[in-house]
mmCIF file of C-alpha atoms in Angstrom:
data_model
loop_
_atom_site.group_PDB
_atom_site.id
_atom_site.type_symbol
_atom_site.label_atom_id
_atom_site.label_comp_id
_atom_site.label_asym_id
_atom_site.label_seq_id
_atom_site.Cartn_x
_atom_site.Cartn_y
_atom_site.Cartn_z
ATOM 1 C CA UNK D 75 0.000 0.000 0.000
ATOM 2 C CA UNK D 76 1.515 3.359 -0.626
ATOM 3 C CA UNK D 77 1.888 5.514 2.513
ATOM 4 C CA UNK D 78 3.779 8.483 3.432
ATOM 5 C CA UNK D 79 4.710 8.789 7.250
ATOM 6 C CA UNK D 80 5.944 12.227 8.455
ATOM 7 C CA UNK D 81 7.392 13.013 11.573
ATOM 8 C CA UNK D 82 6.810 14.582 14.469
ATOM 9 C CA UNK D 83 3.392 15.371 14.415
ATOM 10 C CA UNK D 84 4.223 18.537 15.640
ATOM 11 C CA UNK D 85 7.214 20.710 17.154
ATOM 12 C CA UNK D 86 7.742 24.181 18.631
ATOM 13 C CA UNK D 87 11.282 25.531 18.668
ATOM 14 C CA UNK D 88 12.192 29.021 19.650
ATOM 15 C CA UNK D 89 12.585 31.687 16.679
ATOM 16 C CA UNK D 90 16.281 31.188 15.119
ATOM 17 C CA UNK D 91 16.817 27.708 15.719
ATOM 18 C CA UNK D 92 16.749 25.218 12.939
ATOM 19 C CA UNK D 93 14.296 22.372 12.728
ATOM 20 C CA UNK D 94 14.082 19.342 10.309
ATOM 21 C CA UNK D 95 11.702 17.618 9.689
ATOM 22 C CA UNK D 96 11.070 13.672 8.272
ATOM 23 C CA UNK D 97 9.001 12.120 5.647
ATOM 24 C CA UNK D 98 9.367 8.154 5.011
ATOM 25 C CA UNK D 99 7.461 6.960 2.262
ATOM 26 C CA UNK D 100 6.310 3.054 0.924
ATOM 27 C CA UNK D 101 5.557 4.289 -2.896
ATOM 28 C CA UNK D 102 6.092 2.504 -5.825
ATOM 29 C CA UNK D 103 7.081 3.289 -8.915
ATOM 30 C CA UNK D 104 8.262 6.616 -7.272
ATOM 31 C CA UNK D 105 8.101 9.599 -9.079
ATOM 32 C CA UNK D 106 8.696 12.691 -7.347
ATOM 33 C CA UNK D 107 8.501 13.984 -3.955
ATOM 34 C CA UNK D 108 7.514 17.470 -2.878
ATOM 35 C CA UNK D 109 7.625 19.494 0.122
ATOM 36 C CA UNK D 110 4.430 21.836 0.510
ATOM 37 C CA UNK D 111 3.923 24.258 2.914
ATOM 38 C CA UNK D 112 0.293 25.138 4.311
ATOM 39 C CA UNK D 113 -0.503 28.418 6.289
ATOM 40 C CA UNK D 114 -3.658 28.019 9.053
ATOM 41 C CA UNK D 115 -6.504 28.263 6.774
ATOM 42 C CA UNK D 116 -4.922 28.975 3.031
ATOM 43 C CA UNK D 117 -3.977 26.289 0.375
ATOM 44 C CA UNK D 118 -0.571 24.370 0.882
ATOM 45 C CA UNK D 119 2.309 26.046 -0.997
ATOM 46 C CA UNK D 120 4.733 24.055 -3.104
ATOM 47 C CA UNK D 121 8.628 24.581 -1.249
ATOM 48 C CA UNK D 122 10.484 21.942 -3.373
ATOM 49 C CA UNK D 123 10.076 19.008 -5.387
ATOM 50 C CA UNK D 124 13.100 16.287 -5.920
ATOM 51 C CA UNK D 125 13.125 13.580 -8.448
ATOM 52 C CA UNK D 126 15.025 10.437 -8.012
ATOM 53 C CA UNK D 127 18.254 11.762 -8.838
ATOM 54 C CA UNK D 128 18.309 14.174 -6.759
ATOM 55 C CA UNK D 129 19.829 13.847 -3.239
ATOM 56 C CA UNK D 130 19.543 17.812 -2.086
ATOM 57 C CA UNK D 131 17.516 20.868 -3.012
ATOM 58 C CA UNK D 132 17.492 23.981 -0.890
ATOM 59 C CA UNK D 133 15.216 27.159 -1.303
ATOM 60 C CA UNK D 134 16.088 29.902 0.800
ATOM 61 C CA UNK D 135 16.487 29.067 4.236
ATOM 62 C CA UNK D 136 14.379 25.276 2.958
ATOM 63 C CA UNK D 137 16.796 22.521 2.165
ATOM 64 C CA UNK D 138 15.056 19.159 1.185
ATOM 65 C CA UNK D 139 17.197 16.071 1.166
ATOM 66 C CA UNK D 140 16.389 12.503 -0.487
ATOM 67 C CA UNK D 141 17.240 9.305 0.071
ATOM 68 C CA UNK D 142 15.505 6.998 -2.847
ATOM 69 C CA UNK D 143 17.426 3.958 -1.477
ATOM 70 C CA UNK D 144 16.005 4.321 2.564
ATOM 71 C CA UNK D 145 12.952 5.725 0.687
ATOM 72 C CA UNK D 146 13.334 9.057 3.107
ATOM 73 C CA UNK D 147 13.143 12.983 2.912
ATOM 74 C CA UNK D 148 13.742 15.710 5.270
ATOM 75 C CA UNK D 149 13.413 19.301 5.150
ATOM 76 C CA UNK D 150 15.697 21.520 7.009
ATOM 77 C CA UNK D 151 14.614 24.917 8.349
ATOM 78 C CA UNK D 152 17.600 27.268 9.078
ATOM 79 C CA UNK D 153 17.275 30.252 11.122
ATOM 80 C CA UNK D 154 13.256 30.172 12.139
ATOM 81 C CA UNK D 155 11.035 32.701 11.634
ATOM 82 C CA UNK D 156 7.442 33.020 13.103
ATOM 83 C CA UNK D 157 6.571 33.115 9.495
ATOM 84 C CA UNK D 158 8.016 29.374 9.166
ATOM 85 C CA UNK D 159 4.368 28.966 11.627
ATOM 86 C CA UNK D 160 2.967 26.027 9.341
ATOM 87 C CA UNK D 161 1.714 22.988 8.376
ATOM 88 C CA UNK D 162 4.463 21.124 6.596
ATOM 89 C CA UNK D 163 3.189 18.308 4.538
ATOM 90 C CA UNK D 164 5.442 15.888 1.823
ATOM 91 C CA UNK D 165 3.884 14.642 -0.930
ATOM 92 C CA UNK D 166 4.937 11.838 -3.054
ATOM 93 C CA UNK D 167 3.404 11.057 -6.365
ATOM 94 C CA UNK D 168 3.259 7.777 -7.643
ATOM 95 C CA UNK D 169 3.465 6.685 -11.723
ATOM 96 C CA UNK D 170 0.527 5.208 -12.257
ATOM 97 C CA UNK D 171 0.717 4.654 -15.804
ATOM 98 C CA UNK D 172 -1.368 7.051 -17.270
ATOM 99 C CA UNK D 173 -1.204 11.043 -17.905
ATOM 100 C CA UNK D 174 -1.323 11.934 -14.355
ATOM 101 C CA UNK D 175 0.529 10.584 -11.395
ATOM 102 C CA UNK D 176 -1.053 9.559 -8.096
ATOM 103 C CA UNK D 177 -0.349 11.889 -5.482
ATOM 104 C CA UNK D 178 -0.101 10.230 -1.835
ATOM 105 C CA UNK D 179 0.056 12.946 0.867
ATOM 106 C CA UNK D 180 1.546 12.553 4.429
ATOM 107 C CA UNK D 181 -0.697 13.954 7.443
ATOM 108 C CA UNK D 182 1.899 16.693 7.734
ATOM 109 C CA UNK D 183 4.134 18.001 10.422
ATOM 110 C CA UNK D 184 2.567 21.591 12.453
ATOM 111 C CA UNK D 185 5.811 23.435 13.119
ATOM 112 C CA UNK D 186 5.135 26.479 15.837
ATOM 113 C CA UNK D 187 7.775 28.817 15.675
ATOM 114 C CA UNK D 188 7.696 30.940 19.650
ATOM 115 C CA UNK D 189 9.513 34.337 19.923
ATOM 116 C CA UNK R 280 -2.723 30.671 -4.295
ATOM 117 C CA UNK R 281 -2.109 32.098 -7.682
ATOM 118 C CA UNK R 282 -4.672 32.187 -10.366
ATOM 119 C CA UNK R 283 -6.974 29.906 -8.371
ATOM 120 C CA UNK R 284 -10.167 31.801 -6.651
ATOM 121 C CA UNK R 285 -12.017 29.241 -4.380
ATOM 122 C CA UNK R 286 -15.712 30.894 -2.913
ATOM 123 C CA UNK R 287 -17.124 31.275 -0.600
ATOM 124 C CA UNK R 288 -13.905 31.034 2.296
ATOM 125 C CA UNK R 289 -16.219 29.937 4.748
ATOM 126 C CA UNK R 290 -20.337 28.164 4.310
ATOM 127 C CA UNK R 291 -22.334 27.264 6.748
ATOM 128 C CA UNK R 292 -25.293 24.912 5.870
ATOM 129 C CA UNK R 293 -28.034 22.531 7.486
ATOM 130 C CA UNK R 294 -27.736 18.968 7.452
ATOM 131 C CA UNK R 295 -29.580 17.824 4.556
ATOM 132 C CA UNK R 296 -28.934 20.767 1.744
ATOM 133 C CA UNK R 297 -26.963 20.392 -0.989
ATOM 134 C CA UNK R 298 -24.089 22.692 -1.437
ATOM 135 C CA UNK R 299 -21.801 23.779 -4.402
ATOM 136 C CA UNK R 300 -18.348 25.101 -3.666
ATOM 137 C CA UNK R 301 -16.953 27.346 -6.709
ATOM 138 C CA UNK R 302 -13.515 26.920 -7.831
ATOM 139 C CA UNK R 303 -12.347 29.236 -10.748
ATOM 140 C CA UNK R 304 -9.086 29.657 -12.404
ATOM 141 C CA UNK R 305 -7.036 31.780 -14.698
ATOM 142 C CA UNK R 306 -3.945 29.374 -15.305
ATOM 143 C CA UNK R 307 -4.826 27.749 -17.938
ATOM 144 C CA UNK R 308 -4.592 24.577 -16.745
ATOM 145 C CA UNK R 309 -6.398 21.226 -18.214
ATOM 146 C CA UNK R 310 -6.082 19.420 -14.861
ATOM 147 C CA UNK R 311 -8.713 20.425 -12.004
ATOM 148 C CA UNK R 312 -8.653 18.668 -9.175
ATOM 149 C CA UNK R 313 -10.680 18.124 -5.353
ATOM 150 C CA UNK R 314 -9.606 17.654 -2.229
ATOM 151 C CA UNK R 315 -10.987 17.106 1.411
ATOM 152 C CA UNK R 316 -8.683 17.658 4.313
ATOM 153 C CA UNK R 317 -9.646 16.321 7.926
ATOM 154 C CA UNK R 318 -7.684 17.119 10.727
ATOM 155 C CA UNK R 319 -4.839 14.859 11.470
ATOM 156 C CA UNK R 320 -5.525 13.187 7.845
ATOM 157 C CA UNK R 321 -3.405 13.833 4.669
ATOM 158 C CA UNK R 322 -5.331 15.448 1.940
ATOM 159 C CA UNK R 323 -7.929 13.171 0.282
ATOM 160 C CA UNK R 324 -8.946 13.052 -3.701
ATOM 161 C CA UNK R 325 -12.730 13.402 -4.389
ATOM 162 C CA UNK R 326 -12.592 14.400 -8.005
ATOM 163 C CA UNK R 327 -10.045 15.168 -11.219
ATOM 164 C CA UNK R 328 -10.974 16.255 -14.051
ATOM 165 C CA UNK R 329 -8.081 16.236 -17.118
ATOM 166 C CA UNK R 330 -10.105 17.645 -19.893
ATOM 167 C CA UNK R 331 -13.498 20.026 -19.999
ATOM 168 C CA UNK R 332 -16.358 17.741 -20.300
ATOM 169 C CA UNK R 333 -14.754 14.762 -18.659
ATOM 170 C CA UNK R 334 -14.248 13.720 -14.873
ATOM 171 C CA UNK R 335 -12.825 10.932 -12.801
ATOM 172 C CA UNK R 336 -14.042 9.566 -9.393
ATOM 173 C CA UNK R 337 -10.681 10.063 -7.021
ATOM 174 C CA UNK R 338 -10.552 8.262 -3.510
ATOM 175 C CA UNK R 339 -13.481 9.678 -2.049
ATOM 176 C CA UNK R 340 -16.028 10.517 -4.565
ATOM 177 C CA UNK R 341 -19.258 9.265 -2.815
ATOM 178 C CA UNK R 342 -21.889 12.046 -1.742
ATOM 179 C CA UNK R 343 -20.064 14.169 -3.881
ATOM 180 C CA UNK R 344 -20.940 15.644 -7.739
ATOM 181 C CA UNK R 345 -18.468 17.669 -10.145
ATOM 182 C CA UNK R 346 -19.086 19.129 -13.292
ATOM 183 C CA UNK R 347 -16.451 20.321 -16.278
ATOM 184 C CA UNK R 348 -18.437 22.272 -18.369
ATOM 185 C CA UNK R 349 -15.506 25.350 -19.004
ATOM 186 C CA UNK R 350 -12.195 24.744 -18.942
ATOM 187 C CA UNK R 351 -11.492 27.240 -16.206
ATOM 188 C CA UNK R 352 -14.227 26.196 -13.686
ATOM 189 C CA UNK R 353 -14.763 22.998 -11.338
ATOM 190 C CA UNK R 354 -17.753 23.451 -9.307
ATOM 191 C CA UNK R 355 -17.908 20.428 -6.605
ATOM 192 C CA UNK R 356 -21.369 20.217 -4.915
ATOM 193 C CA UNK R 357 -21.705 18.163 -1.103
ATOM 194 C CA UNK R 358 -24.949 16.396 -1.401
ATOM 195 C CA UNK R 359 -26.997 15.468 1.535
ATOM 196 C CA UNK R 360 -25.757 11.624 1.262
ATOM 197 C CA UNK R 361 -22.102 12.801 2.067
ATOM 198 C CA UNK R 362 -22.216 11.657 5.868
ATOM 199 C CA UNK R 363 -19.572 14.091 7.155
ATOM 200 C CA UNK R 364 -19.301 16.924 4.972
ATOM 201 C CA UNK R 365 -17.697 19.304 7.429
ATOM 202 C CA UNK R 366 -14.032 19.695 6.060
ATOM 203 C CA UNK R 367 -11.603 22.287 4.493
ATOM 204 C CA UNK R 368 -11.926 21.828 0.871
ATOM 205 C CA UNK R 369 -9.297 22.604 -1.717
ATOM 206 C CA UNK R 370 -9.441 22.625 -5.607
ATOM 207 C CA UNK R 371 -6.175 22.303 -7.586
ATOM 208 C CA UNK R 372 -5.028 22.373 -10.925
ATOM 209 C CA UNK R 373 -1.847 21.287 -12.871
ATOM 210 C CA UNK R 374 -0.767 21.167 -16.754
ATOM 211 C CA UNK R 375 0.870 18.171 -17.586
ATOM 212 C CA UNK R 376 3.076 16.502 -15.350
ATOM 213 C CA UNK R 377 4.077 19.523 -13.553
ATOM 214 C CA UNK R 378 2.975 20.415 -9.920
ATOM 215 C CA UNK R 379 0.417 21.130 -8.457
ATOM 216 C CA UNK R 380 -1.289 24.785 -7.484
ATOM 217 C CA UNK R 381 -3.941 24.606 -4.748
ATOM 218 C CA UNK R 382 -6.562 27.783 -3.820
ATOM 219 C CA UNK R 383 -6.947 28.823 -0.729
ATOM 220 C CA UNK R 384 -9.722 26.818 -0.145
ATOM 221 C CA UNK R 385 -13.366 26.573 1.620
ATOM 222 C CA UNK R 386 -14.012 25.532 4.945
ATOM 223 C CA UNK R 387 -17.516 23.781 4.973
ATOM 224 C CA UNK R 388 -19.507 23.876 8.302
ATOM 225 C CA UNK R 389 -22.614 21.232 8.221
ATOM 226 C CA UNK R 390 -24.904 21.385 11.425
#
């Protein structure tokens, strides 16, 4: 069954400390995985997106890292800002065969960022 | 959010009316998607739709109803046989294989 597991289920750290955290996913064929990021109340916002090939993608102070072989991500938040306040949620699509891929989502990861 | 306008934000509705959530865009996009997300649940697929004047059933589809009749809107309507329609609702779109853009969504009271 395809799953994607994401880790913790939520975390507060203080504003300027960095934070990572973990998606594990049981999806097959893999595609692509992406990183979204979901304010209270809006629609989630892509961060990054990594195909197999690639092992680490950073944008801004977001740096996403891959492991297709341990089938794991994490995203690494440098230098927190109450902005970072989010949902964080991974998404890995699946090839399915046709002219869209599945997308599995994980239950995401509520990051609180205190002052 | 884009070029995706989702309406109303919030709609509050008695148990056994049927209600249409609007979901417009100005991307371009062939692909319109549906979603339902539940607290402590990842999002869930109701409905796709890759082309005007077709749909698929996603995941979820039951108590639901979509229609594709322009290519930039994707109406989804909650029937009264949807059993927990309270939710945050988002519609999506994508061309081709790219990613992904969600709206802002609807959050759907039922009482």
């Amino acid at each position: 069954k395809n799953q994607v597991e994401q880790s913790p289920q939520s975390l507060i750290i203080l504003e300027g400390k960095n934070c990572t955290l973990q998606c594990n996913y049981t999806v097959s064929p893999f595609s692509n995985l992406r990183w979204y990021k979901q304010d209270t109340g809006r629609g989630p916002v892509s961060l990054t997106i990594m195909t197999f090939s690639e092992n680490t993608k950073s944008n801004g102070r977001y740096t996403a890292t891959l492991d297709a072989d341990t089938k794991q991500s994490s995203l690494h938040i440098t230098a927190s800002q109450l902005s970072d306040s989010a949902s964080y949620i991974c998404v890995v699509s699946a090839r399915d065969g046709g002219a869209t891929n599945k997308l599995i989502f994980g239950t995401g990861t509520l990051l609180a960022v205190q002052p | 959010d884009g070029g995706i306008t989702q309406s109303p934000k919030y709609l509050f509705r008695k148990e056994g009316q049927n209600v249409t959530l609007s979901c417009e865009q100005n991307l371009n996009h062939d692909a319109m998607y549906w979603y339902r997300q539940d607290p402590g649940q990842g999002l869930r697929l109701i409905y796709y739709s890759q082309i005007v004047n077709d749909f698929q059933k996603g995941d979820i589809a039951e108590g639901y109803s979509v229609s594709r009749e322009k290519k930039e809107s994707f109406p989804l309507t909650v029937t009264s046989a949807q059993k927990n329609p309270t939710a945050f609702y988002l519609c999506a779109t994508r061309q081709g294989s790219y990613e992904q853009y969600f709206g802002p969504g609807t959050r759907l009271t039922v009482t």
